[in-house]
PDB file of C-alpha atoms in Angstrom:
ATOM      1  CA  MET A 230       7.076 -36.429  41.755  1.00  0.00           C
ATOM      2  CA  ASN A 231       9.218 -33.366  41.062  1.00  0.00           C
ATOM      3  CA  ARG A 232      10.663 -34.886  37.895  1.00  0.00           C
ATOM      4  CA  HIS A 233       7.162 -35.649  36.551  1.00  0.00           C
ATOM      5  CA  PHE A 234       6.088 -32.042  37.240  1.00  0.00           C
ATOM      6  CA  ILE A 235       9.159 -30.593  35.531  1.00  0.00           C
ATOM      7  CA  VAL A 236       8.676 -32.752  32.413  1.00  0.00           C
ATOM      8  CA  ALA A 237       4.964 -31.895  32.235  1.00  0.00           C
ATOM      9  CA  PHE A 238       5.767 -28.203  32.705  1.00  0.00           C
ATOM     10  CA  PHE A 239       8.282 -28.105  29.842  1.00  0.00           C
ATOM     11  CA  VAL A 240       6.050 -30.145  27.548  1.00  0.00           C
ATOM     12  CA  THR A 241       3.206 -27.700  28.208  1.00  0.00           C
ATOM     13  CA  VAL A 242       5.398 -24.622  27.729  1.00  0.00           C
ATOM     14  CA  VAL A 243       6.855 -25.927  24.455  1.00  0.00           C
ATOM     15  CA  GLY A 244       3.476 -27.250  23.296  1.00  0.00           C
ATOM     16  CA  LEU A 245       1.837 -23.866  23.803  1.00  0.00           C
ATOM     17  CA  GLY A 246       4.863 -21.678  23.145  1.00  0.00           C
ATOM     18  CA  VAL A 247       5.554 -22.817  19.601  1.00  0.00           C
ATOM     19  CA  PRO A 248       2.023 -22.167  18.233  1.00  0.00           C
ATOM     20  CA  VAL A 249       1.679 -18.894  20.152  1.00  0.00           C
ATOM     21  CA  SER A 250       5.098 -17.744  18.914  1.00  0.00           C
ATOM     22  CA  GLY A 251       4.080 -18.579  15.346  1.00  0.00           C
ATOM     23  CA  ILE A 252       0.884 -16.575  15.671  1.00  0.00           C
ATOM     24  CA  TYR A 253       2.772 -13.667  17.224  1.00  0.00           C
ATOM     25  CA  LEU A 254       5.362 -13.644  14.432  1.00  0.00           C
ATOM     26  CA  TYR A 255       2.608 -13.743  11.800  1.00  0.00           C
ATOM     27  CA  LEU A 256       0.754 -10.826  13.439  1.00  0.00           C
ATOM     28  CA  TYR A 257       4.015  -8.905  13.719  1.00  0.00           C
ATOM     29  CA  ARG A 258       4.783  -9.494  10.049  1.00  0.00           C
ATOM     30  CA  ILE A 259       1.414  -8.162   8.866  1.00  0.00           C
ATOM     31  CA  GLY A 260       1.641  -5.036  11.060  1.00  0.00           C
ATOM     32  CA  GLU A 261      -0.794  -5.912  13.831  1.00  0.00           C
ATOM     33  CA  ILE A 262       1.790  -5.780  16.608  1.00  0.00           C
ATOM     34  CA  ASP A 263       3.986  -2.876  15.522  1.00  0.00           C
ATOM     35  CA  VAL A 264       1.943  -0.148  13.805  1.00  0.00           C
ATOM     36  CA  ARG A 265       5.138   1.584  12.698  1.00  0.00           C
ATOM     37  CA  GLN A 266       5.508  -1.099  10.027  1.00  0.00           C
ATOM     38  CA  ALA A 267       2.120  -0.182   8.556  1.00  0.00           C
ATOM     39  CA  VAL A 268       3.001   3.522   8.441  1.00  0.00           C
ATOM     40  CA  ASP A 269       6.396   2.845   6.879  1.00  0.00           C
ATOM     41  CA  LEU A 270       4.720   0.699   4.227  1.00  0.00           C
ATOM     42  CA  GLN A 271       2.177   3.445   3.527  1.00  0.00           C
ATOM     43  CA  LEU A 272       4.862   6.091   3.183  1.00  0.00           C
ATOM     44  CA  ASP A 273       7.081   3.951   0.941  1.00  0.00           C
ATOM     45  CA  SER A 274       4.299   2.715  -1.319  1.00  0.00           C
ATOM     46  CA  LYS A 275       3.218   4.351  -4.556  1.00  0.00           C
ATOM     47  CA  HIS A 276      -0.271   2.965  -3.965  1.00  0.00           C
ATOM     48  CA  GLU A 277      -2.918   4.009  -1.483  1.00  0.00           C
ATOM     49  CA  ILE A 278      -2.835   1.654   1.506  1.00  0.00           C
ATOM     50  CA  ILE A 279      -5.551   1.788   4.151  1.00  0.00           C
ATOM     51  CA  PHE A 280      -4.702   0.378   7.575  1.00  0.00           C
ATOM     52  CA  SER A 281      -7.057  -0.595  10.349  1.00  0.00           C
ATOM     53  CA  SER A 282      -5.948  -3.000  13.017  1.00  0.00           C
ATOM     54  CA  GLY A 283      -8.175  -5.968  13.609  1.00  0.00           C
ATOM     55  CA  ILE A 284      -6.860  -6.777  17.061  1.00  0.00           C
ATOM     56  CA  SER A 285      -4.637  -4.139  18.603  1.00  0.00           C
ATOM     57  CA  GLY A 286      -6.844  -1.043  18.903  1.00  0.00           C
ATOM     58  CA  ARG A 287      -3.763   1.170  18.991  1.00  0.00           C
ATOM     59  CA  ASP A 288      -5.200   3.914  16.812  1.00  0.00           C
ATOM     60  CA  TYR A 289      -3.579   6.696  18.831  1.00  0.00           C
ATOM     61  CA  PHE A 290      -0.054   5.288  18.420  1.00  0.00           C
ATOM     62  CA  TYR A 291      -0.633   4.579  14.728  1.00  0.00           C
ATOM     63  CA  LYS A 292      -1.836   8.125  14.060  1.00  0.00           C
ATOM     64  CA  GLN A 293       0.906   9.634  16.212  1.00  0.00           C
ATOM     65  CA  TYR A 294       3.602   7.824  14.238  1.00  0.00           C
ATOM     66  CA  LEU A 295       1.874   8.794  10.985  1.00  0.00           C
ATOM     67  CA  TYR A 296       1.748  12.435  12.126  1.00  0.00           C
ATOM     68  CA  GLU A 297       5.453  12.398  12.955  1.00  0.00           C
ATOM     69  CA  HIS A 298       6.490  10.969   9.588  1.00  0.00           C
ATOM     70  CA  ARG A 299       4.078  12.421   7.022  1.00  0.00           C
ATOM     71  CA  PRO A 300       4.046  16.070   5.919  1.00  0.00           C
ATOM     72  CA  HIS A 301       0.982  17.766   7.361  1.00  0.00           C
ATOM     73  CA  ASP A 302      -0.355  21.237   6.740  1.00  0.00           C
ATOM     74  CA  VAL A 303      -3.892  20.121   7.575  1.00  0.00           C
ATOM     75  CA  VAL A 304      -4.831  17.999  10.596  1.00  0.00           C
ATOM     76  CA  VAL A 305      -8.239  16.639  11.545  1.00  0.00           C
ATOM     77  CA  ILE A 306      -8.879  15.758  15.196  1.00  0.00           C
ATOM     78  CA  GLY A 307     -11.929  14.085  16.685  1.00  0.00           C
ATOM     79  CA  SER A 308     -14.015  10.970  17.062  1.00  0.00           C
ATOM     80  CA  SER A 309     -14.693   8.444  14.335  1.00  0.00           C
ATOM     81  CA  ARG A 310     -16.919  11.042  12.652  1.00  0.00           C
ATOM     82  CA  ALA A 311     -13.755  12.949  11.735  1.00  0.00           C
ATOM     83  CA  MET A 312     -12.584   9.967   9.707  1.00  0.00           C
ATOM     84  CA  GLN A 313     -14.992  11.055   6.955  1.00  0.00           C
ATOM     85  CA  VAL A 314     -12.547  13.796   5.964  1.00  0.00           C
ATOM     86  CA  ARG A 315     -10.046  12.473   3.424  1.00  0.00           C
ATOM     87  CA  GLY A 316      -6.716  13.634   2.090  1.00  0.00           C
ATOM     88  CA  GLU A 317      -8.237  14.046  -1.369  1.00  0.00           C
ATOM     89  CA  PHE A 318     -10.091  17.132  -0.055  1.00  0.00           C
ATOM     90  CA  TRP A 319      -6.799  19.016   0.314  1.00  0.00           C
ATOM     91  CA  ASN A 320      -3.925  19.886  -1.970  1.00  0.00           C
ATOM     92  CA  ARG A 321      -1.520  19.979   0.974  1.00  0.00           C
ATOM     93  CA  GLY A 322      -0.110  17.429   3.406  1.00  0.00           C
ATOM     94  CA  PHE A 323      -2.871  15.883   5.483  1.00  0.00           C
ATOM     95  CA  VAL A 324      -3.100  13.692   8.592  1.00  0.00           C
ATOM     96  CA  ASN A 325      -6.379  12.509  10.089  1.00  0.00           C
ATOM     97  CA  TRP A 326      -6.428  11.860  13.856  1.00  0.00           C
ATOM     98  CA  GLY A 327     -10.075  10.738  13.628  1.00  0.00           C
ATOM     99  CA  GLY A 328     -11.069   7.903  15.932  1.00  0.00           C
ATOM    100  CA  THR A 329      -8.543   8.768  18.612  1.00  0.00           C
ATOM    101  CA  SER A 330     -10.926  10.917  20.677  1.00  0.00           C
ATOM    102  CA  TYR A 331     -13.863   9.503  22.587  1.00  0.00           C
ATOM    103  CA  ASP A 332     -14.473  12.347  25.043  1.00  0.00           C
ATOM    104  CA  ILE A 333     -13.264  15.884  25.798  1.00  0.00           C
ATOM    105  CA  ASP A 334     -10.215  14.676  27.749  1.00  0.00           C
ATOM    106  CA  SER A 335      -8.934  12.459  24.935  1.00  0.00           C
ATOM    107  CA  LEU A 336      -9.596  15.270  22.446  1.00  0.00           C
ATOM    108  CA  LYS A 337      -7.517  17.622  24.600  1.00  0.00           C
ATOM    109  CA  ARG A 338      -4.714  15.034  24.766  1.00  0.00           C
ATOM    110  CA  VAL A 339      -4.505  14.872  20.968  1.00  0.00           C
ATOM    111  CA  ALA A 340      -4.878  18.643  20.556  1.00  0.00           C
ATOM    112  CA  ASN A 341      -2.109  19.262  23.098  1.00  0.00           C
ATOM    113  CA  TYR A 342       0.182  16.844  21.303  1.00  0.00           C
ATOM    114  CA  VAL A 343      -0.467  18.529  17.944  1.00  0.00           C
ATOM    115  CA  THR A 344      -0.029  22.073  19.277  1.00  0.00           C
ATOM    116  CA  GLN A 345       3.145  21.218  21.210  1.00  0.00           C
ATOM    117  CA  SER A 346       4.841  19.424  18.330  1.00  0.00           C
ATOM    118  CA  THR A 347       7.715  21.141  16.585  1.00  0.00           C
ATOM    119  CA  ASP A 348       6.075  20.786  13.157  1.00  0.00           C
ATOM    120  CA  LYS A 349       2.685  22.403  13.701  1.00  0.00           C
ATOM    121  CA  PRO A 350      -0.056  22.234  11.051  1.00  0.00           C
ATOM    122  CA  ARG A 351      -1.346  25.367   9.361  1.00  0.00           C
ATOM    123  CA  LEU A 352      -4.968  24.257   9.819  1.00  0.00           C
ATOM    124  CA  ALA A 353      -6.575  21.991  12.419  1.00  0.00           C
ATOM    125  CA  LEU A 354     -10.190  20.907  12.106  1.00  0.00           C
ATOM    126  CA  ILE A 355     -11.753  19.671  15.337  1.00  0.00           C
ATOM    127  CA  PHE A 356     -14.821  17.431  15.339  1.00  0.00           C
ATOM    128  CA  ILE A 357     -16.763  17.376  18.613  1.00  0.00           C
ATOM    129  CA  ASP A 358     -19.663  15.032  19.369  1.00  0.00           C
ATOM    130  CA  ILE A 359     -22.601  16.726  21.099  1.00  0.00           C
ATOM    131  CA  TRP A 360     -22.956  14.062  23.827  1.00  0.00           C
ATOM    132  CA  TRP A 361     -19.488  14.855  25.111  1.00  0.00           C
ATOM    133  CA  PHE A 362     -21.095  17.846  26.834  1.00  0.00           C
ATOM    134  CA  ASN A 363     -23.688  15.872  28.868  1.00  0.00           C
TER     135      ASN A 363
END
């Protein structure tokens, strides 16, 4: 009985582990698992690369890593409405933290991070949704 259980257990683990590992490695390779890869690719590329994760939802960590590695004189903070502001509007370094705030507390978290960083922006635009004050 124990031998049958052990064989079935290992067959199940290997049978599920190999496909799941393949999917994980594929997602890692395309930047879905580690958002730092996407930022590094954006910074190294001569072309404009837009990144939006289809599965991870780690926008805050993506934008934080981008903020730490891209020159930024202008920073935009706020909800997804702030994502309308583009780098083409400015002739200086630009980072958009749009989409990382969904209420006042999350907005304060991002604003505190930006103001406490060693490389502070010269201008910060803050987008606030009216229903955050209900």
